[in-house]
Amino acid sequence: MANVSVYNMSGSEVGTMELNDKVFGVEVNEHLLHEAVVNTLANRRQGTQAAKNRSAVSGGGRKPWRQKGTGHARQGSIRAPQWKGGGVVFAPQPRDYSYKLNKKEKRAALFSALTSKVNDNNMIVLDEFKLDEIKTKKFVEVLKNLKADKALIVLDGDNANVLLSGRNVAGTQIIGSADLNTYDVLKYDKLILTKAAVERIEEVYA
């Protein structure tokens, strides 16, 4: 089992913690990481793109001229695609882009992402992350102490002051241990977890 240093909010090392190899010490599977990221991005797509086809464009309910005898090509509607102001051919319509990834694949991808952070020394474990008041300045100060500008912060339990203090800080995201996912782990340079969050993750997945 791998050992990592545990830091306090001042950036000082206060101990070590042993990580479970079933979660933080697996073989990194790049294919599964790719699949998990693509799946997350697809599921987050709104799918609201739309354009009007010829049936949705207003007007054009009668033929612009009679079928024969005018010298023009026959036309059925001024809202046909070849007309200015006509409908779009094969117009995009609202659709659902989401699809399901197998539970075992999602879990294996998450373990690979966590392991990659440990292997690259980009995972920081905090003994606790608590603020007595809602203060963005103090939140930013903690990140500076940990030398983590672009970071995903994973908490466990009630940390309302931390959530409210850090919600507008650029380049950071705060989530609970239950919301941990592969995409967010890979998106940020540093992964900061409280000791309680690590224990909860190992309890759920190990």
PDB file of N, CA and C in Angstrom, residues 83-134:
ATOM      1  N   TRP A  83     -35.611  27.563 -51.894  1.00  0.00           N
ATOM      2  CA  TRP A  83     -36.055  28.955 -51.886  1.00  0.00           C
ATOM      3  C   TRP A  83     -35.407  29.730 -50.745  1.00  0.00           C
ATOM      4  N   LYS A  84     -35.204  31.009 -50.993  1.00  0.00           N
ATOM      5  CA  LYS A  84     -34.734  31.880 -49.919  1.00  0.00           C
ATOM      6  C   LYS A  84     -35.821  31.945 -48.839  1.00  0.00           C
ATOM      7  N   GLY A  85     -35.424  31.732 -47.582  1.00  0.00           N
ATOM      8  CA  GLY A  85     -36.408  31.716 -46.512  1.00  0.00           C
ATOM      9  C   GLY A  85     -37.088  30.375 -46.339  1.00  0.00           C
ATOM     10  N   GLY A  86     -36.629  29.389 -47.133  1.00  0.00           N
ATOM     11  CA  GLY A  86     -37.227  28.063 -47.036  1.00  0.00           C
ATOM     12  C   GLY A  86     -36.663  27.273 -45.872  1.00  0.00           C
ATOM     13  N   GLY A  87     -37.170  26.077 -45.681  1.00  0.00           N
ATOM     14  CA  GLY A  87     -36.710  25.228 -44.580  1.00  0.00           C
ATOM     15  C   GLY A  87     -35.332  24.651 -44.840  1.00  0.00           C
ATOM     16  N   VAL A  88     -34.705  24.163 -43.780  1.00  0.00           N
ATOM     17  CA  VAL A  88     -33.375  23.558 -43.863  1.00  0.00           C
ATOM     18  C   VAL A  88     -33.528  22.066 -44.135  1.00  0.00           C
ATOM     19  N   VAL A  89     -32.713  21.559 -45.059  1.00  0.00           N
ATOM     20  CA  VAL A  89     -32.738  20.129 -45.355  1.00  0.00           C
ATOM     21  C   VAL A  89     -32.078  19.370 -44.199  1.00  0.00           C
ATOM     22  N   PHE A  90     -32.726  18.323 -43.722  1.00  0.00           N
ATOM     23  CA  PHE A  90     -32.215  17.528 -42.593  1.00  0.00           C
ATOM     24  C   PHE A  90     -31.851  18.434 -41.405  1.00  0.00           C
ATOM     25  N   ALA A  91     -32.742  19.320 -41.055  1.00  0.00           N
ATOM     26  CA  ALA A  91     -32.494  20.279 -39.980  1.00  0.00           C
ATOM     27  C   ALA A  91     -32.246  19.569 -38.655  1.00  0.00           C
ATOM     28  N   PRO A  92     -31.234  20.019 -37.886  1.00  0.00           N
ATOM     29  CA  PRO A  92     -30.998  19.405 -36.572  1.00  0.00           C
ATOM     30  C   PRO A  92     -32.167  19.656 -35.632  1.00  0.00           C
ATOM     31  N   GLN A  93     -32.518  18.665 -34.851  1.00  0.00           N
ATOM     32  CA  GLN A  93     -33.624  18.769 -33.909  1.00  0.00           C
ATOM     33  C   GLN A  93     -33.136  18.413 -32.504  1.00  0.00           C
ATOM     34  N   PRO A  94     -33.829  18.889 -31.467  1.00  0.00           N
ATOM     35  CA  PRO A  94     -33.419  18.534 -30.098  1.00  0.00           C
ATOM     36  C   PRO A  94     -33.338  17.025 -29.920  1.00  0.00           C
ATOM     37  N   ARG A  95     -32.247  16.580 -29.266  1.00  0.00           N
ATOM     38  CA  ARG A  95     -32.045  15.147 -29.074  1.00  0.00           C
ATOM     39  C   ARG A  95     -31.265  14.896 -27.787  1.00  0.00           C
ATOM     40  N   ASP A  96     -31.302  13.667 -27.340  1.00  0.00           N
ATOM     41  CA  ASP A  96     -30.613  13.261 -26.129  1.00  0.00           C
ATOM     42  C   ASP A  96     -29.322  12.543 -26.509  1.00  0.00           C
ATOM     43  N   TYR A  97     -28.169  13.107 -26.109  1.00  0.00           N
ATOM     44  CA  TYR A  97     -26.873  12.526 -26.457  1.00  0.00           C
ATOM     45  C   TYR A  97     -26.373  11.520 -25.413  1.00  0.00           C
ATOM     46  N   SER A  98     -27.068  11.416 -24.301  1.00  0.00           N
ATOM     47  CA  SER A  98     -26.563  10.599 -23.195  1.00  0.00           C
ATOM     48  C   SER A  98     -26.619   9.105 -23.524  1.00  0.00           C
ATOM     49  N   TYR A  99     -25.703   8.376 -22.938  1.00  0.00           N
ATOM     50  CA  TYR A  99     -25.702   6.922 -23.045  1.00  0.00           C
ATOM     51  C   TYR A  99     -25.091   6.350 -21.768  1.00  0.00           C
ATOM     52  N   LYS A 100     -25.318   5.074 -21.548  1.00  0.00           N
ATOM     53  CA  LYS A 100     -24.906   4.451 -20.295  1.00  0.00           C
ATOM     54  C   LYS A 100     -23.552   3.767 -20.427  1.00  0.00           C
ATOM     55  N   LEU A 101     -22.720   3.971 -19.411  1.00  0.00           N
ATOM     56  CA  LEU A 101     -21.448   3.257 -19.313  1.00  0.00           C
ATOM     57  C   LEU A 101     -21.597   2.225 -18.196  1.00  0.00           C
ATOM     58  N   ASN A 102     -21.076   1.033 -18.404  1.00  0.00           N
ATOM     59  CA  ASN A 102     -21.212  -0.013 -17.399  1.00  0.00           C
ATOM     60  C   ASN A 102     -20.642   0.424 -16.049  1.00  0.00           C
ATOM     61  N   LYS A 103     -21.284  -0.002 -14.988  1.00  0.00           N
ATOM     62  CA  LYS A 103     -20.879   0.390 -13.628  1.00  0.00           C
ATOM     63  C   LYS A 103     -19.436  -0.017 -13.327  1.00  0.00           C
ATOM     64  N   LYS A 104     -19.053  -1.216 -13.737  1.00  0.00           N
ATOM     65  CA  LYS A 104     -17.693  -1.698 -13.485  1.00  0.00           C
ATOM     66  C   LYS A 104     -16.670  -0.867 -14.256  1.00  0.00           C
ATOM     67  N   GLU A 105     -17.036  -0.448 -15.476  1.00  0.00           N
ATOM     68  CA  GLU A 105     -16.134   0.378 -16.277  1.00  0.00           C
ATOM     69  C   GLU A 105     -15.963   1.758 -15.650  1.00  0.00           C
ATOM     70  N   LYS A 106     -17.068   2.340 -15.184  1.00  0.00           N
ATOM     71  CA  LYS A 106     -17.007   3.649 -14.542  1.00  0.00           C
ATOM     72  C   LYS A 106     -16.134   3.600 -13.291  1.00  0.00           C
ATOM     73  N   ARG A 107     -16.319   2.546 -12.520  1.00  0.00           N
ATOM     74  CA  ARG A 107     -15.544   2.401 -11.282  1.00  0.00           C
ATOM     75  C   ARG A 107     -14.063   2.203 -11.584  1.00  0.00           C
ATOM     76  N   ALA A 108     -13.746   1.356 -12.567  1.00  0.00           N
ATOM     77  CA  ALA A 108     -12.351   1.102 -12.939  1.00  0.00           C
ATOM     78  C   ALA A 108     -11.690   2.365 -13.480  1.00  0.00           C
ATOM     79  N   ALA A 109     -12.448   3.163 -14.226  1.00  0.00           N
ATOM     80  CA  ALA A 109     -11.915   4.418 -14.759  1.00  0.00           C
ATOM     81  C   ALA A 109     -11.599   5.393 -13.629  1.00  0.00           C
ATOM     82  N   LEU A 110     -12.495   5.470 -12.640  1.00  0.00           N
ATOM     83  CA  LEU A 110     -12.263   6.351 -11.489  1.00  0.00           C
ATOM     84  C   LEU A 110     -11.016   5.922 -10.723  1.00  0.00           C
ATOM     85  N   PHE A 111     -10.851   4.615 -10.515  1.00  0.00           N
ATOM     86  CA  PHE A 111      -9.659   4.117  -9.819  1.00  0.00           C
ATOM     87  C   PHE A 111      -8.383   4.465 -10.604  1.00  0.00           C
ATOM     88  N   SER A 112      -8.465   4.360 -11.931  1.00  0.00           N
ATOM     89  CA  SER A 112      -7.308   4.698 -12.772  1.00  0.00           C
ATOM     90  C   SER A 112      -6.956   6.181 -12.652  1.00  0.00           C
ATOM     91  N   ALA A 113      -7.989   7.025 -12.616  1.00  0.00           N
ATOM     92  CA  ALA A 113      -7.762   8.466 -12.492  1.00  0.00           C
ATOM     93  C   ALA A 113      -7.133   8.804 -11.145  1.00  0.00           C
ATOM     94  N   LEU A 114      -7.644   8.198 -10.087  1.00  0.00           N
ATOM     95  CA  LEU A 114      -7.094   8.450  -8.743  1.00  0.00           C
ATOM     96  C   LEU A 114      -5.656   7.948  -8.648  1.00  0.00           C
ATOM     97  N   THR A 115      -5.402   6.780  -9.213  1.00  0.00           N
ATOM     98  CA  THR A 115      -4.052   6.218  -9.190  1.00  0.00           C
ATOM     99  C   THR A 115      -3.071   7.102  -9.945  1.00  0.00           C
ATOM    100  N   SER A 116      -3.512   7.645 -11.086  1.00  0.00           N
ATOM    101  CA  SER A 116      -2.626   8.513 -11.878  1.00  0.00           C
ATOM    102  C   SER A 116      -2.245   9.770 -11.102  1.00  0.00           C
ATOM    103  N   LYS A 117      -3.184  10.285 -10.306  1.00  0.00           N
ATOM    104  CA  LYS A 117      -2.883  11.460  -9.483  1.00  0.00           C
ATOM    105  C   LYS A 117      -1.850  11.122  -8.404  1.00  0.00           C
ATOM    106  N   VAL A 118      -1.990   9.935  -7.812  1.00  0.00           N
ATOM    107  CA  VAL A 118      -1.020   9.496  -6.792  1.00  0.00           C
ATOM    108  C   VAL A 118       0.351   9.292  -7.430  1.00  0.00           C
ATOM    109  N   ASN A 119       0.385   8.627  -8.587  1.00  0.00           N
ATOM    110  CA  ASN A 119       1.657   8.346  -9.264  1.00  0.00           C
ATOM    111  C   ASN A 119       2.387   9.615  -9.684  1.00  0.00           C
ATOM    112  N   ASP A 120       1.628  10.650 -10.052  1.00  0.00           N
ATOM    113  CA  ASP A 120       2.231  11.913 -10.512  1.00  0.00           C
ATOM    114  C   ASP A 120       2.435  12.914  -9.377  1.00  0.00           C
ATOM    115  N   ASN A 121       2.198  12.473  -8.141  1.00  0.00           N
ATOM    116  CA  ASN A 121       2.336  13.347  -6.956  1.00  0.00           C
ATOM    117  C   ASN A 121       1.445  14.583  -7.048  1.00  0.00           C
ATOM    118  N   ASN A 122       0.268  14.396  -7.610  1.00  0.00           N
ATOM    119  CA  ASN A 122      -0.681  15.512  -7.749  1.00  0.00           C
ATOM    120  C   ASN A 122      -1.898  15.351  -6.837  1.00  0.00           C
ATOM    121  N   MET A 123      -1.778  14.465  -5.856  1.00  0.00           N
ATOM    122  CA  MET A 123      -2.854  14.303  -4.885  1.00  0.00           C
ATOM    123  C   MET A 123      -2.375  14.780  -3.513  1.00  0.00           C
ATOM    124  N   ILE A 124      -3.166  15.650  -2.901  1.00  0.00           N
ATOM    125  CA  ILE A 124      -2.824  16.204  -1.590  1.00  0.00           C
ATOM    126  C   ILE A 124      -3.905  15.798  -0.597  1.00  0.00           C
ATOM    127  N   VAL A 125      -3.481  15.250   0.540  1.00  0.00           N
ATOM    128  CA  VAL A 125      -4.419  14.863   1.589  1.00  0.00           C
ATOM    129  C   VAL A 125      -4.313  15.864   2.736  1.00  0.00           C
ATOM    130  N   LEU A 126      -5.464  16.431   3.106  1.00  0.00           N
ATOM    131  CA  LEU A 126      -5.528  17.384   4.215  1.00  0.00           C
ATOM    132  C   LEU A 126      -6.077  16.693   5.457  1.00  0.00           C
ATOM    133  N   ASP A 127      -5.552  17.064   6.610  1.00  0.00           N
ATOM    134  CA  ASP A 127      -6.102  16.488   7.832  1.00  0.00           C
ATOM    135  C   ASP A 127      -7.543  16.957   8.027  1.00  0.00           C
ATOM    136  N   GLU A 128      -7.828  18.214   7.673  1.00  0.00           N
ATOM    137  CA  GLU A 128      -9.191  18.741   7.669  1.00  0.00           C
ATOM    138  C   GLU A 128      -9.210  20.046   6.880  1.00  0.00           C
ATOM    139  N   PHE A 129     -10.378  20.411   6.397  1.00  0.00           N
ATOM    140  CA  PHE A 129     -10.533  21.686   5.672  1.00  0.00           C
ATOM    141  C   PHE A 129     -11.774  22.357   6.251  1.00  0.00           C
ATOM    142  N   LYS A 130     -11.543  23.237   7.195  1.00  0.00           N
ATOM    143  CA  LYS A 130     -12.644  23.916   7.857  1.00  0.00           C
ATOM    144  C   LYS A 130     -12.357  25.399   7.978  1.00  0.00           C
ATOM    145  N   LEU A 131     -13.383  26.211   7.772  1.00  0.00           N
ATOM    146  CA  LEU A 131     -13.277  27.657   7.934  1.00  0.00           C
ATOM    147  C   LEU A 131     -14.326  28.110   8.938  1.00  0.00           C
ATOM    148  N   ASP A 132     -13.921  29.013   9.819  1.00  0.00           N
ATOM    149  CA  ASP A 132     -14.840  29.502  10.854  1.00  0.00           C
ATOM    150  C   ASP A 132     -15.859  30.482  10.298  1.00  0.00           C
ATOM    151  N   GLU A 133     -15.526  31.078   9.138  1.00  0.00           N
ATOM    152  CA  GLU A 133     -16.420  32.054   8.530  1.00  0.00           C
ATOM    153  C   GLU A 133     -16.333  31.942   7.015  1.00  0.00           C
ATOM    154  N   ILE A 134     -17.287  32.562   6.333  1.00  0.00           N
ATOM    155  CA  ILE A 134     -17.272  32.562   4.874  1.00  0.00           C
ATOM    156  C   ILE A 134     -16.301  33.642   4.414  1.00  0.00           C
TER     157      ILE A 134
END
